[in-house]
Short mmCIF file of C-alpha atoms in Angstrom, two decimals:
data_model
loop_
_atom_site.label_atom_id
_atom_site.label_comp_id
_atom_site.label_asym_id
_atom_site.label_seq_id
_atom_site.Cartn_x
_atom_site.Cartn_y
_atom_site.Cartn_z
CA MET A 673 0.00 -0.03 0.11
CA SER A 674 1.34 3.31 -1.16
CA LYS A 675 0.58 6.91 -0.78
CA SER A 676 0.40 8.76 -4.61
CA GLU A 677 -2.00 11.84 -4.21
CA ILE A 678 -0.44 15.13 -5.14
CA ASP A 679 -0.53 17.66 -2.47
CA PRO A 680 -1.80 20.95 -4.24
CA LYS A 681 -0.03 23.11 -1.85
CA ARG A 682 3.33 21.70 -2.52
CA PHE A 683 2.47 21.24 -6.26
CA LEU A 684 1.54 24.98 -6.17
CA SER A 685 4.74 26.13 -4.36
CA LYS A 686 6.95 24.05 -6.46
CA LYS A 687 5.50 25.58 -9.68
CA ARG A 688 5.75 29.19 -8.10
CA LEU A 689 9.14 28.48 -7.21
CA LYS A 690 10.27 27.48 -10.77
CA GLN A 691 8.41 30.77 -11.95
CA THR A 692 10.39 33.05 -9.68
CA LEU A 693 13.62 31.40 -10.37
CA MET A 694 13.11 31.78 -14.06
CA LEU A 695 12.56 35.58 -13.47
CA VAL A 696 15.38 36.03 -11.19
CA GLY A 697 17.63 34.02 -13.63
CA ILE A 698 16.54 36.72 -16.45
CA LEU A 699 17.10 39.46 -14.06
CA LEU A 700 20.60 38.31 -13.44
CA ILE A 701 21.42 37.82 -17.20
CA THR A 702 20.21 41.22 -18.03
CA LEU A 703 22.33 42.64 -15.19
CA ALA A 704 25.44 40.80 -16.28
CA PHE A 705 24.99 42.06 -19.94
CA SER A 706 24.48 45.57 -18.56
CA GLY A 707 27.33 45.23 -16.37
CA CYS A 708 29.85 45.17 -19.49
CA GLU A 709 29.15 48.75 -20.42
CA LYS A 710 28.49 50.15 -16.96
CA LEU A 711 26.96 49.93 -13.60
CA VAL A 712 22.99 49.67 -14.00
CA GLU A 713 21.01 50.85 -11.06
CA THR A 714 17.97 48.40 -11.16
CA ASP A 715 14.56 48.63 -9.36
CA VAL A 716 12.89 45.59 -9.03
CA SER A 717 8.90 45.99 -9.24
CA ALA A 718 6.82 45.67 -6.26
CA GLU A 719 5.09 42.65 -7.79
CA THR A 720 8.24 40.83 -8.46
CA LYS A 721 9.41 41.64 -4.83
CA SER A 722 6.37 40.33 -3.48
CA THR A 723 6.50 36.91 -5.36
CA ILE A 724 10.17 36.40 -4.53
CA GLN A 725 9.51 37.38 -0.63
CA THR A 726 6.34 34.55 -0.99
CA VAL A 727 8.28 31.99 -2.37
CA SER A 728 11.12 32.50 -0.15
CA GLU A 729 8.79 32.12 2.94
CA THR A 730 7.35 29.10 1.28
CA THR A 731 10.45 27.27 0.56
CA ASN A 732 12.07 27.98 3.92
CA PHE A 733 9.36 27.09 6.20
CA GLU A 734 6.62 24.88 4.55
CA ASN A 735 8.10 21.66 4.96
CA ILE A 736 10.08 22.11 8.04
CA THR A 737 8.88 20.49 11.02
CA GLU A 738 9.80 22.34 14.37
CA ILE A 739 10.73 19.57 16.67
CA LYS A 740 9.03 20.43 20.17
CA THR A 741 9.93 19.17 23.73
CA ILE A 742 8.34 19.75 26.99
CA GLU A 743 9.43 19.04 30.61
CA PRO A 744 9.21 15.16 31.29
CA PRO A 745 6.06 14.80 33.38
CA LYS A 746 6.78 13.85 36.88
CA ASP A 747 3.56 11.70 37.42
CA GLY A 748 3.97 9.96 34.08
CA TRP A 749 2.99 10.31 30.44
CA THR A 750 -0.42 11.03 29.44
CA LEU A 751 -1.47 10.25 25.75
CA GLU A 752 -2.28 14.09 25.29
CA GLN A 753 1.28 14.99 26.31
CA LEU A 754 2.81 12.50 24.49
CA ASN A 755 1.16 13.43 20.94
CA LYS A 756 2.71 17.10 21.28
CA VAL A 757 6.29 15.52 21.25
CA LEU A 758 6.13 12.60 19.05
CA TYR A 759 7.57 12.60 15.45
CA MET A 760 8.63 9.74 13.04
CA ASN A 761 10.89 10.79 10.13
CA GLU A 762 10.63 14.46 11.24
CA GLN A 763 7.16 14.23 10.57
CA LYS A 764 4.50 15.10 13.77
CA ILE A 765 2.62 12.05 14.44
CA GLU A 766 -0.27 11.14 16.94
CA LEU A 767 -1.35 7.92 18.52
CA PRO A 768 -3.45 5.97 17.37
CA LEU A 769 -1.21 6.31 14.35
CA MET A 770 -3.24 5.80 11.08
CA PHE A 771 -1.64 4.97 7.65
CA SER A 772 -3.45 7.81 6.18
CA SER A 773 -1.84 10.33 8.30
CA LEU A 774 1.65 9.69 7.18
CA LYS A 775 3.09 12.01 4.53
CA GLU A 776 3.56 10.82 0.73
CA GLY A 777 6.43 8.30 0.01
CA TYR A 778 5.35 5.52 2.85
CA GLU A 779 4.38 1.95 1.83
CA ILE A 780 4.05 -1.24 3.93
CA ARG A 781 6.11 -4.36 2.31
CA ASP A 782 6.30 -8.02 3.03
CA LYS A 783 3.03 -8.38 4.96
CA ARG A 784 3.01 -11.43 7.28
CA TYR A 785 -0.36 -12.74 8.31
CA ASN A 786 -0.74 -14.81 11.79
CA ASN A 787 -1.93 -18.40 11.70
CA GLU A 788 -5.63 -18.52 11.71
CA LEU A 789 -5.33 -20.32 15.04
CA SER A 790 -3.77 -17.28 16.56
CA LEU A 791 -5.79 -15.40 19.09
CA ASP A 792 -4.60 -12.22 17.34
CA ASN A 793 -5.16 -13.75 13.51
CA ASP A 794 -6.33 -10.23 12.40
CA ILE A 795 -3.22 -8.64 13.22
CA VAL A 796 -0.69 -8.25 10.24
CA GLY A 797 3.13 -7.92 10.40
CA GLY A 798 5.25 -5.98 7.90
CA LEU A 799 8.05 -3.58 7.12
CA LEU A 800 7.49 0.20 6.95
CA TYR A 801 9.61 1.97 4.39
CA TYR A 802 9.72 5.77 3.34
CA GLN A 803 11.05 6.05 -0.34
CA ASN A 804 13.05 2.63 -0.21
CA ASP A 805 14.41 3.09 3.23
CA LEU A 806 13.40 0.95 5.96
CA ILE A 807 11.67 3.05 8.88
CA ALA A 808 10.34 0.59 11.40
CA LEU A 809 9.04 -2.97 11.79
CA VAL A 810 5.39 -2.75 12.43
CA THR A 811 2.09 -4.72 13.30
CA PHE A 812 -1.20 -3.21 12.29
CA TYR A 813 -4.93 -3.69 11.65
CA GLU A 814 -6.08 -3.52 8.15
CA LEU A 815 -9.42 -1.81 8.31
CA GLU A 816 -11.87 -1.19 5.37
CA THR A 817 -10.23 2.29 4.43
CA ASP A 818 -7.28 2.48 6.29
CA ILE A 819 -4.53 0.97 8.41
CA GLU A 820 -4.29 1.46 12.16
CA PHE A 821 -0.57 0.74 13.49
CA LEU A 822 -0.48 -1.35 16.63
CA SER A 823 3.42 -1.56 17.03
CA LEU A 824 6.42 0.14 15.81
CA TYR A 825 10.05 -1.22 16.23
CA PHE A 826 12.80 0.94 15.61
CA PHE A 827 16.39 -0.45 15.74
CA PRO A 828 19.81 1.03 15.60
CA ASP A 829 20.99 -1.15 12.81
CA MET A 830 19.00 0.86 10.48
CA TYR A 831 21.51 3.65 10.85
CA VAL A 832 24.17 1.22 9.88
CA GLN A 833 22.37 -0.62 6.96
CA ASN A 834 20.82 2.39 5.37
CA ASN A 835 23.72 4.77 5.89
CA ASN A 836 21.25 7.68 5.58
CA ASN A 837 20.15 10.81 7.65
CA ILE A 838 16.66 9.76 8.62
CA LYS A 839 15.44 10.74 12.11
CA TYR A 840 13.54 7.50 12.65
CA ILE A 841 11.97 8.27 15.90
CA ASN A 842 11.90 11.37 18.19
CA ILE A 843 10.13 11.16 21.66
CA ASN A 844 10.45 14.38 23.62
CA GLY A 845 13.94 15.06 22.02
CA PHE A 846 15.11 11.23 22.76
CA GLU A 847 16.13 9.62 19.68
CA LEU A 848 17.43 6.04 18.53
CA GLN A 849 21.00 6.94 18.32
CA ASP A 850 21.00 8.74 21.65
CA ASN A 851 22.89 7.41 24.78
CA ILE A 852 20.62 5.24 26.86
CA ASN A 853 21.95 7.00 29.97
CA ASP A 854 20.33 10.12 28.93
CA VAL A 855 16.81 8.59 28.74
CA CYS A 856 15.65 10.01 32.14
CA LYS A 857 16.45 13.54 30.85
CA TYR A 858 14.23 13.43 28.04
CA LEU A 859 11.55 10.97 29.32
CA GLY A 860 11.72 11.19 33.02
CA ASP A 861 12.02 8.68 35.61
CA LYS A 862 8.47 7.42 36.10
CA TYR A 863 8.98 3.82 34.26
CA ILE A 864 8.82 0.40 35.19
CA LYS A 865 12.27 -1.72 34.90
CA GLU A 866 11.40 -5.13 33.89
CA ASN A 867 14.60 -7.30 33.27
CA GLU A 868 16.59 -5.14 31.01
CA LEU A 869 13.65 -3.10 29.85
CA LEU A 870 12.39 0.33 30.73
CA ILE A 871 8.69 0.52 30.52
CA TYR A 872 6.92 3.71 30.03
CA THR A 873 3.24 3.32 30.53
CA ILE A 874 1.06 6.10 28.82
CA GLU A 875 -2.03 6.71 31.01
CA ASN A 876 -5.42 6.97 29.44
CA GLY A 877 -3.88 6.03 26.12
CA ASN A 878 -3.66 2.20 26.36
CA TYR A 879 0.17 2.55 25.00
CA TYR A 880 3.36 1.90 26.53
CA ILE A 881 7.16 2.92 25.26
CA LYS A 882 9.55 0.06 25.62
CA ILE A 883 13.45 0.82 25.49
CA PRO A 884 16.04 -1.82 26.56
CA ASN A 885 18.43 -0.65 29.06
CA THR A 886 21.47 -1.87 27.13
CA LYS A 887 24.00 -0.30 24.87
CA ASN A 888 22.67 -1.74 21.55
CA PHE A 889 18.87 -0.60 22.35
CA TRP A 890 15.89 -0.29 20.25
CA ILE A 891 12.68 1.71 20.93
CA SER A 892 9.04 0.29 20.48
CA ILE A 893 5.55 1.91 20.72
CA ASP A 894 3.03 -0.68 21.28
CA LYS A 895 -0.86 -0.80 21.96
CA ILE A 896 -1.50 -2.65 25.18
CA ASN A 897 -5.12 -4.22 24.88
CA LYS A 898 -4.99 -4.38 21.07
CA GLU A 899 -8.31 -6.35 20.68
CA ASN A 900 -10.12 -4.23 23.29
CA ASP A 901 -9.47 -1.15 21.40
CA LYS A 902 -10.00 -2.46 17.88
CA HIS A 903 -11.41 0.73 15.51
CA ASP A 904 -14.22 -0.56 13.61
#
């Protein structure tokens, strides 16, 4: 499943950018030829200035996501708080995460269906890719018109294997490649330690975040009671 719809805003801003670059190019060529004879004092029309400024603002800010953080809640995370500081691949996301909410370029590959005898036989596994880069191992429900993600697993090996600059997951500033010793600075110390796992339970949200307390750690975001909370 892939996303192929054209974003009109992005399309228009690209079109306007091309027009402006052509205009600026013509202006520079004109100045270059004029400069051979003498220095020319040129006034750019108000309309041109307005167009250049509009494109500049669009180019600089339209597709940039500001990564926001908050002070780790002393009493533990709620879903509302987590959704303010949760990013995947530099896109702001919210739980429950639906496939339709992701930006263009995502697809799920290598779907694996559970055995019919399994209690969770309608839960599907797969690999989430963004423009041919592996983002996460996922489980999900296939709904009639959408996909609801249940688990997202992010591994450090993705950095090594893909050799790219993708910011796979960012939770209140904590990223996959950060030092595990700094986890309390980003997420607070309201966690349960289970063997080698640090588990942050999300109140009123039916989710938890798992981070192994080891050097080569991974991060997962999981829905706790999958069957009880299934969307129809």
